Amino acid sequence: MALPFLPGNSFNRNLGKEKFHKSQHFGYSNDISMLLGTEKTGIGGEPLPGQNLKPKFSVFPKGVGSDAPSWVAFDKQVLSFDAYFEEEVHQRREETYRMRQCKIYFYLEDDTIQVVEPEVKNSGIPQGTIIRRHRIPLPAPNDDQFFTVDHFNLSKDIVFYSKIYRIVNCDEFTRNFLRKLGVRINPSDTVPPDAYLSTRKKMEEMQPLRPYERIDTLKQFLEHNRNVLRFYCFWDDTTPFGDSRELFLYYYLADDTVEILEVIPANSGRDTTPVFLHRGKLPKSSPQNVLQPGQTTARTVLNVFGPMGHGGRYILDNLKTGAVYEEFYKDCDLTIGAAINVWGRKVILCNCDEFTKNYYKTKYGIENFTPVQYKALQPPKAKKEIPPYNGFGSEEDTLCSCMALLPKPPQRDFKKFMEKDRNGLESNVLRFVAKLDTDNPIDKERKFIVSFFLSDDTICVFEPQERNSGMIGGKFLERSRVKKPGQQLFKSELSEYFRPEDLFVGARVNFNGFLFILVDADEYVFNYMERNANEFPMSDISVITSKLRRIGETKSREIKQHFEANDPAGTSHMPYEIFRNLLVDIYEKQLTEHEIMTIGRYFSVREKPETDLGFLTAIAQEQLKKNSFENFSKLSDVFVYNDKDRNGWLSLQKTITICKAFRIPLADDFLRVLLEKHTENGDQVNYMSLVAGLNWRENPIPAQKTTPIKYDPDWSGQATANAVNNVNVLLLLDDLFGIQK
């Protein structure tokens, strides 16, 4: 019994209370003052008199269960219920209602619900997702609340948007979860029978009595898909207004259909419609017995009872009573020489392709595939005669005027021009020193520079000026292509011009009636010919040594004695002039001057130029400066750390490894040469002097210019710096005959 509300008989309800805040009930919405929260609490969060507040927790009270949020604790956990709903069917005699089974999924992470109806084959009903996944509100008047897990149980009706779903069963996970929540699970229910589904099931069981006959063509399609027999055919249509026709017959093995295409020759006057017969089965007895539409069917049925049309009953006629048979062409009917009836047209099969021949060999064992000759032998095609050169313009101009009604200028070889045109230091110009082959003593002393341009096979002859020679000098032959001598001027064939392989040292050439002897060439000519030895046999050392070995095989001892007589000191080195004269005497002028020079260059003794350390250091500093390498102090510390003896020396391999670890931007070959310059006592590198030389910050060296090998347009036949002075005879004899000293 409550105490009276008198002084001293009441308790202070604020004892122990710490929160005295007031909730905000009013505010502004779209600049209008209004009551915002009817569910706001009173002072200190206590409910107002007569106010029912919703709990802040769902099923479990506060402090019970996991502290993890629901989307983590119940991730990928779904309750699955089996349900059904009844749908009314109007204007159908077979059914008045329909039981539609579905699945109800309750997602525990966010209390969302999804209703899905499994798809039934040939149902004619749009099935699938009935209600998409979202939180479903309770029916009115509690539509401000949503369905939770407490609302689900077996043998229970549940309303989603005015549609009643009856839950009949659930899976094992759902049962265990509901038991853990303390829910008493009702016994399972069953789906009421559907009269229409029962009728359909009975009809499916009566399938043998239905008018249906299975014709299996899938095996034939899978085995012979994209396999087509091809025949070359002929149709003799030589009527007063017709002619013979060439046809292609295609027989598709996948479905035994035939397609015929016509070969329409050029300028025949026919329409360009090559389809002679569309793809389909070709009957043999056409067109005498043309059947009416519907007279031939895939199956024959018998009317058991009932009128024709709606309500009648039919069964399959296994005896084929009254069936009309029509015979079609098969692959066994198509053979070379056979005549087939294509809707009243007699078409003769004359030949077939290789696939068709292999098919008939494998399946029917046919070996004779002699083609039928149906076309008259074509006369040999008349050779196109080109008229001879008429003397106007070049020969190419005359040839182009014969190729087309509207003459076009001759096209130059643009690809060759782009490949062989001058590119940087690569001039692609072969220059030779030439002299006139004449008995005139004045002309014998004249010297010429013959330049062959590889980009367009043109030749230019220039005579250098010599003081007190009596000759003016200058351009002797304008740059142009030069014909080889001994050719007829007015002829139909194109003339032959000088090619780069026709020019070599020692060659005798005739340029427009002037006889020249090529006596020398510049260094670029020898290097270019040796790089492209497959195009220039005079510079192919393997071909030349094989020639020397073949000629001197019987007199190897004599050759050895000749070389020993001219090398009394036994140094195995011989001056080039003596070596050249010996080869001319021994091989009796069977070698050209260019071949002798190639041998001398290959077996020459050349001194390797000594590289200056200062020059290498200047190049290295320039490379380090371009790549902004300044880590010299750490490089020196690593060298000192690896020097266990503290003597300032490290092995060559260890030094290379450290330089690689620091990624010094120098090429491998250049770095090795630079380290060899700082190497003493075998393979010991003075790393202190190396680091001091590379340090471009503290010890800069002025950049030095390097002069590359360049093309000299004013070259007039002088000897180059790489000329051969001495030849190693011992290497030559060892390569030819295996003769050791």
mmCIF file of N, CA, C and O in Angstrom, residues 263-270 272:
data_model
loop_
_atom_site.group_PDB
_atom_site.id
_atom_site.type_symbol
_atom_site.label_atom_id
_atom_site.label_comp_id
_atom_site.label_asym_id
_atom_site.label_seq_id
_atom_site.Cartn_x
_atom_site.Cartn_y
_atom_site.Cartn_z
ATOM 1 N N VAL A 263 28.187 -21.201 -110.639
ATOM 2 C CA VAL A 263 29.404 -20.454 -110.928
ATOM 3 C C VAL A 263 29.086 -19.492 -112.069
ATOM 4 O O VAL A 263 28.841 -19.916 -113.204
ATOM 5 N N ILE A 264 29.073 -18.212 -111.762
ATOM 6 C CA ILE A 264 28.726 -17.194 -112.764
ATOM 7 C C ILE A 264 30.021 -16.613 -113.316
ATOM 8 O O ILE A 264 30.757 -15.930 -112.597
ATOM 9 N N PRO A 265 30.358 -16.893 -114.558
ATOM 10 C CA PRO A 265 31.609 -16.349 -115.117
ATOM 11 C C PRO A 265 31.505 -14.850 -115.340
ATOM 12 O O PRO A 265 30.414 -14.269 -115.361
ATOM 13 N N ALA A 266 32.649 -14.247 -115.540
ATOM 14 C CA ALA A 266 32.684 -12.801 -115.768
ATOM 15 C C ALA A 266 32.098 -12.471 -117.141
ATOM 16 O O ALA A 266 32.259 -13.221 -118.105
ATOM 17 N N ASN A 267 31.392 -11.349 -117.202
ATOM 18 C CA ASN A 267 30.799 -10.843 -118.446
ATOM 19 C C ASN A 267 29.839 -11.843 -119.084
ATOM 20 O O ASN A 267 29.747 -11.968 -120.305
ATOM 21 N N SER A 268 29.117 -12.609 -118.235
ATOM 22 C CA SER A 268 28.176 -13.593 -118.766
ATOM 23 C C SER A 268 26.799 -12.990 -119.019
ATOM 24 O O SER A 268 25.974 -13.615 -119.693
ATOM 25 N N GLY A 269 26.519 -11.818 -118.491
ATOM 26 C CA GLY A 269 25.217 -11.201 -118.664
ATOM 27 C C GLY A 269 24.162 -11.713 -117.717
ATOM 28 O O GLY A 269 22.996 -11.330 -117.834
ATOM 29 N N ARG A 270 24.518 -12.553 -116.761
ATOM 30 C CA ARG A 270 23.547 -13.102 -115.815
ATOM 31 C C ARG A 270 23.556 -12.272 -114.531
ATOM 32 O O ARG A 270 24.541 -11.603 -114.207
ATOM 33 N N THR A 272 23.846 -11.603 -110.627
ATOM 34 C CA THR A 272 24.789 -12.148 -109.636
ATOM 35 C C THR A 272 24.018 -12.749 -108.465
ATOM 36 O O THR A 272 24.057 -12.267 -107.336
#
